[in-house]
PDB file of C-alpha atoms in Angstrom:
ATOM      1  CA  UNK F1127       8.476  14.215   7.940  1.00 93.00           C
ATOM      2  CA  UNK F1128       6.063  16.539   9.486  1.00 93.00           C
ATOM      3  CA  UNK F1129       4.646  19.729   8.213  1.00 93.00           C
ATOM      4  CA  UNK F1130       2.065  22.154   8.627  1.00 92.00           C
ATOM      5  CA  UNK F1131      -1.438  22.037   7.273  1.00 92.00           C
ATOM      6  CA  UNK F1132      -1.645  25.723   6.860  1.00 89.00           C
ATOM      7  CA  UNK F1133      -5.496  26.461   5.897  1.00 89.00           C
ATOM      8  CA  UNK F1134      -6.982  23.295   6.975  1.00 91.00           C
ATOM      9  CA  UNK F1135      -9.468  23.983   9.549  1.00 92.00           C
ATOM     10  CA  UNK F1136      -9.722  20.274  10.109  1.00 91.00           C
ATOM     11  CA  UNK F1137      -8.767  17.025   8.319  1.00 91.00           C
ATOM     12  CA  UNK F1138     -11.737  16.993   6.767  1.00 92.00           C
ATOM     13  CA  UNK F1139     -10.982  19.870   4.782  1.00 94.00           C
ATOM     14  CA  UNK F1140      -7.301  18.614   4.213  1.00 95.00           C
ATOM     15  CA  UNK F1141      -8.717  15.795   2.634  1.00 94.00           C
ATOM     16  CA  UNK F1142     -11.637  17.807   1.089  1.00 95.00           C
ATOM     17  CA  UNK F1143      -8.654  20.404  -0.885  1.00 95.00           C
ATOM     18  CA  UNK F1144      -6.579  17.174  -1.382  1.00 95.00           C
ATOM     19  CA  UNK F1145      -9.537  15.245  -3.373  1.00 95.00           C
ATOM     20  CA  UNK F1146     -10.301  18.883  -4.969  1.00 95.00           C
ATOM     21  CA  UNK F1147      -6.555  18.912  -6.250  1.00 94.00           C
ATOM     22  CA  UNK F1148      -6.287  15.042  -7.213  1.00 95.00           C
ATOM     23  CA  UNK F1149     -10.064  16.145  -9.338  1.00 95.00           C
ATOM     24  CA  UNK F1150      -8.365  19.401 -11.304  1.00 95.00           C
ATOM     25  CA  UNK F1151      -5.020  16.880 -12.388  1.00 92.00           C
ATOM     26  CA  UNK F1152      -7.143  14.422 -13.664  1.00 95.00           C
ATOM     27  CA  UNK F1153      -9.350  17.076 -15.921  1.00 96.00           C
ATOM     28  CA  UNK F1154      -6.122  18.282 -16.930  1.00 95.00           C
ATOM     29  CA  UNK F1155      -5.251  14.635 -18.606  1.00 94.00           C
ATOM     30  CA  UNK F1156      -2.523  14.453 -14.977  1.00 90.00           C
ATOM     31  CA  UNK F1157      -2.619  11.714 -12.871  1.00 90.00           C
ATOM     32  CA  UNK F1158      -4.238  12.635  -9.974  1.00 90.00           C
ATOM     33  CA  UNK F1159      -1.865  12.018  -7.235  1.00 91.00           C
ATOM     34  CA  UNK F1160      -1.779  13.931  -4.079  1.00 93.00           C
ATOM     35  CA  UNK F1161       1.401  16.230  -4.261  1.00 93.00           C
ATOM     36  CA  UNK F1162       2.915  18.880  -1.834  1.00 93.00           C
ATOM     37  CA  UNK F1163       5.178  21.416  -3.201  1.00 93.00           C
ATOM     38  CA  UNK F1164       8.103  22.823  -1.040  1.00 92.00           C
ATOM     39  CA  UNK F1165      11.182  25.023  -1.813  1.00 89.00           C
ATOM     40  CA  UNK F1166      13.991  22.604  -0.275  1.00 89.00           C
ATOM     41  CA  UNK F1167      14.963  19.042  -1.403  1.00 92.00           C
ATOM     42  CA  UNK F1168      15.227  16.795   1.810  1.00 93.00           C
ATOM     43  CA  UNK F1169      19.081  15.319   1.863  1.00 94.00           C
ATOM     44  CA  UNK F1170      17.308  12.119   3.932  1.00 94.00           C
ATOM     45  CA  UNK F1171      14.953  11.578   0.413  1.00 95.00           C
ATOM     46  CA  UNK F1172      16.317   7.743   0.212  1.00 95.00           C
ATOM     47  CA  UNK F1173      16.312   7.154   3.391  1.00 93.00           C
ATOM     48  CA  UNK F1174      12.404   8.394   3.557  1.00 94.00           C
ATOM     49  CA  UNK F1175      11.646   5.988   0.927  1.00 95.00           C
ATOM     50  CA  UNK F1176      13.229   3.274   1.899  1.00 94.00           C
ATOM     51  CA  UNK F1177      11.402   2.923   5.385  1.00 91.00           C
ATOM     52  CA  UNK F1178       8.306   3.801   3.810  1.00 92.00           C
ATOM     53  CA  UNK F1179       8.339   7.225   5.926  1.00 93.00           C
ATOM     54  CA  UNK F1180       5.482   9.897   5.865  1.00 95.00           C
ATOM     55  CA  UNK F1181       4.249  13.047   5.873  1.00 96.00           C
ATOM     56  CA  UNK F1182       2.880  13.874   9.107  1.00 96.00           C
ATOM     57  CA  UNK F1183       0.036  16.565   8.744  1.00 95.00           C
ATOM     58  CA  UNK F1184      -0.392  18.870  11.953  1.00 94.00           C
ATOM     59  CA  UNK F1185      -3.748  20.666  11.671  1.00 94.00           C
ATOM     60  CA  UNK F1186      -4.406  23.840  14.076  1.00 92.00           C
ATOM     61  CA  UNK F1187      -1.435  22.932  16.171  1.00 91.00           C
ATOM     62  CA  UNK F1188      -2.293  19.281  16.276  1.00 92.00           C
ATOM     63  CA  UNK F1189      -0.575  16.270  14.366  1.00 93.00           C
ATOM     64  CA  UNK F1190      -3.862  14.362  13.240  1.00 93.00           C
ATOM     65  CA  UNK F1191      -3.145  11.935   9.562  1.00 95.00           C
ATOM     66  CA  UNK F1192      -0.295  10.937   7.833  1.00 96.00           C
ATOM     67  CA  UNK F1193      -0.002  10.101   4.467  1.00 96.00           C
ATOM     68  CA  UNK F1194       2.858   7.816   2.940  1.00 97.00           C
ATOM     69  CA  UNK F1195       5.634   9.684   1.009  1.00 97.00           C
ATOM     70  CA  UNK F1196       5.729   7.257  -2.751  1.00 97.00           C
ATOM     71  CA  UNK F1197       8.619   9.668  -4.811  1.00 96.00           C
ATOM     72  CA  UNK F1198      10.101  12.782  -4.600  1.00 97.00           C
ATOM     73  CA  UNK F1199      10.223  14.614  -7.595  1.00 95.00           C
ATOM     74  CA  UNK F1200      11.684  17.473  -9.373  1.00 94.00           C
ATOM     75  CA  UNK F1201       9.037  20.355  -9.853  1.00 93.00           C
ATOM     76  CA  UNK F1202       9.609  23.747 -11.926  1.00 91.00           C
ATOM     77  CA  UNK F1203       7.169  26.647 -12.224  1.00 85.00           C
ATOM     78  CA  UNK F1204       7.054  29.614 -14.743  1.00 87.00           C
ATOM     79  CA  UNK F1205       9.926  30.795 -13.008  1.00 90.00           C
ATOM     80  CA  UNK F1206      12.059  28.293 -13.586  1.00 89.00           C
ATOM     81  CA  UNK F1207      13.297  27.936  -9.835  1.00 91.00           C
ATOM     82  CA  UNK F1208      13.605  23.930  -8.993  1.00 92.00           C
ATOM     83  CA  UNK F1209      11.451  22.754  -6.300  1.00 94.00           C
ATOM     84  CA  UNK F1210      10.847  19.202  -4.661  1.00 95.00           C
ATOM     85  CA  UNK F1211       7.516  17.706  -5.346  1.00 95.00           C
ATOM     86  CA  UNK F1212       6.376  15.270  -2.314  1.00 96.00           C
ATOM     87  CA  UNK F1213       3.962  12.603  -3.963  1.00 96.00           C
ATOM     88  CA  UNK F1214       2.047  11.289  -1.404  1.00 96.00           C
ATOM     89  CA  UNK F1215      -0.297   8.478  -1.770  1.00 95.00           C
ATOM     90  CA  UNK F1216      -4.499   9.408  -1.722  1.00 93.00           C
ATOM     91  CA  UNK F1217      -5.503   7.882   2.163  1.00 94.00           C
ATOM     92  CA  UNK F1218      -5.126  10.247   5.143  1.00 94.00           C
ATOM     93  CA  UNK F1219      -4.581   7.737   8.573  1.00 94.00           C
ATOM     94  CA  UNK F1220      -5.013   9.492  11.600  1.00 93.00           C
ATOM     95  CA  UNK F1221      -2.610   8.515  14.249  1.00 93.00           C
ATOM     96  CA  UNK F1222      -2.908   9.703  17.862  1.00 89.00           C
ATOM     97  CA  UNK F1223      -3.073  13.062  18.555  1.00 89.00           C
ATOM     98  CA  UNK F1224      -0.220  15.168  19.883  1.00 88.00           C
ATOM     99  CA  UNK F1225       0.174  18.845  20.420  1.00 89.00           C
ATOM    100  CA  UNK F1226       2.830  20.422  18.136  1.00 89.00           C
ATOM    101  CA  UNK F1227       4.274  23.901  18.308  1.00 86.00           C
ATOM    102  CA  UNK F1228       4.100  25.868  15.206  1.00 83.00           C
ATOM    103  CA  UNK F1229       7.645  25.830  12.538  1.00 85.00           C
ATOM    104  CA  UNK F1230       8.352  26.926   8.773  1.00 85.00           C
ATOM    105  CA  UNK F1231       8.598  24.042   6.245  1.00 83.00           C
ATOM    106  CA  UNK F1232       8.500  20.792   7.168  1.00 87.00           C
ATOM    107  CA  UNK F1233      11.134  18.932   9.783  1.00 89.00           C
ATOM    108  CA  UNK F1234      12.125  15.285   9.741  1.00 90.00           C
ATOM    109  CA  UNK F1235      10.248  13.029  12.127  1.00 83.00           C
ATOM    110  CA  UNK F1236      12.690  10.568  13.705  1.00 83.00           C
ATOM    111  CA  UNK F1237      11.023   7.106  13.875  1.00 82.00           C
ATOM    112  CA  UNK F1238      10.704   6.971  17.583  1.00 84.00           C
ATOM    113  CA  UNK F1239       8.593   9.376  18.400  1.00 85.00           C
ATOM    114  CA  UNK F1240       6.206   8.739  15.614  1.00 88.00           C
ATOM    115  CA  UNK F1241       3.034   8.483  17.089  1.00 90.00           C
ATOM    116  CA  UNK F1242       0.486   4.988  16.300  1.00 89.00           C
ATOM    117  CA  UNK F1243      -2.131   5.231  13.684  1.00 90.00           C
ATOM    118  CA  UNK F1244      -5.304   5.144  15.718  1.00 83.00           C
ATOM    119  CA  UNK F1245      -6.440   1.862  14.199  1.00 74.00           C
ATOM    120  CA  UNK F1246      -3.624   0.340  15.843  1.00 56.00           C
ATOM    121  CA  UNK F1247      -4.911   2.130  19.270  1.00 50.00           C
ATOM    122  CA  UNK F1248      -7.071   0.447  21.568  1.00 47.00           C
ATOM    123  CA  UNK F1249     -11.002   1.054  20.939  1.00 52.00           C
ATOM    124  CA  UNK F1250     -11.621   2.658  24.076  1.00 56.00           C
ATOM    125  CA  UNK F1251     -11.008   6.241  22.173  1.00 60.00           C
ATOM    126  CA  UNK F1252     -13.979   7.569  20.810  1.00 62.00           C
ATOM    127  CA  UNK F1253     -13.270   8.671  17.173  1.00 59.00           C
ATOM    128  CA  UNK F1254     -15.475  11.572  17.448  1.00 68.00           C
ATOM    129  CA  UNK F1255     -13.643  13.258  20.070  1.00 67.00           C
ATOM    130  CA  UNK F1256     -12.108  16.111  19.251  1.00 70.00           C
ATOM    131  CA  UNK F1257      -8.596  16.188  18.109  1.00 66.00           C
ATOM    132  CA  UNK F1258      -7.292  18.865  20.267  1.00 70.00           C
ATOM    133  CA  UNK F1259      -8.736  17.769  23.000  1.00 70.00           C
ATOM    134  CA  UNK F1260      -7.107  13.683  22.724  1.00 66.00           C
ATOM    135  CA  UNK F1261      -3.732  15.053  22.657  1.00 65.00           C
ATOM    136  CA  UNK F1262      -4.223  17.001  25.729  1.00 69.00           C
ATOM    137  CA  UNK F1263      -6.006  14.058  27.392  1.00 67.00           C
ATOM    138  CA  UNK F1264      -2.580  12.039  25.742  1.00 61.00           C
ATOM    139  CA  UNK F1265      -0.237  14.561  27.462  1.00 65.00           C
ATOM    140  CA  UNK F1266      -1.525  14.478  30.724  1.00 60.00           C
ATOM    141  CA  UNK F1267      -1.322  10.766  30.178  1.00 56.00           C
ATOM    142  CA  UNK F1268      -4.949  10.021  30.979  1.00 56.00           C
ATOM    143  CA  UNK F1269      -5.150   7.966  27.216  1.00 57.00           C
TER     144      UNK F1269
END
């Protein structure tokens, strides 16, 4: 799955609001698991789990981590409306840039055109580089 990071400035702060979250569950006697509310239930849920699938963060236009869908789960707030809670697990991989165009919700992410994780990239990439900048290096095919 892929969705979009709306407020993250960077994954640094996705991670920062994600450790942030995981901190307030655990003071409330929760366990602190990262979680990410939506209003629709996906219909491929088993299929997600069963492949080990992902959510695919895109940050400022750019998909740069994903993080490893472990349940789905039913979540209801004071108004009593039923809502799908995505527990992902705590570690944020970045995979190789790639320039996304903006969408509501979150969209599945078919399994060929999920990009690598940049470990498994070779080392000539410079991790510092900026993110926007490797997936238009990546589209005009120069990395």
């Amino acid at each position: 799955m892929r969705k979009l990071s709306v407020g993250s400035e960077s994954l640094e702060t996705l991670q920062a609001f994600q450790e942030m979250r995981r901190a307030e569950r655990k003071a409330l006697g929760e366990p602190p698991f990262s979680r990410h509310v939506t209003r629709m239930w996906p219909k491929r849920a088993d299929e997600i789990l069963e492949s080990g699938g992902s959510m695919y963060w895109i940050i400022k236009g750019v998909m740069q981590a994903r993080q490893q869908i472990l349940e789905f789960e039913e979540v209801r707030h004071e108004d009593g409306i039923r809502r799908c809670g995505i527990v992902l697990a705590p570690e944020l991989i970045p995979v190789a840039a790639r320039q996304m165009r903006p969408f509501q919700g979150w969209r599945y992410f078919e399994q060929r055109d999920v990009p690598p994780d940049l470990t498994d990239i070779s080392g000539d990439i410079d991790p510092a580089m900026p993110p926007e900048m490797l997936a238009e290096l990546r589209e005009l095919g120069l990395v």
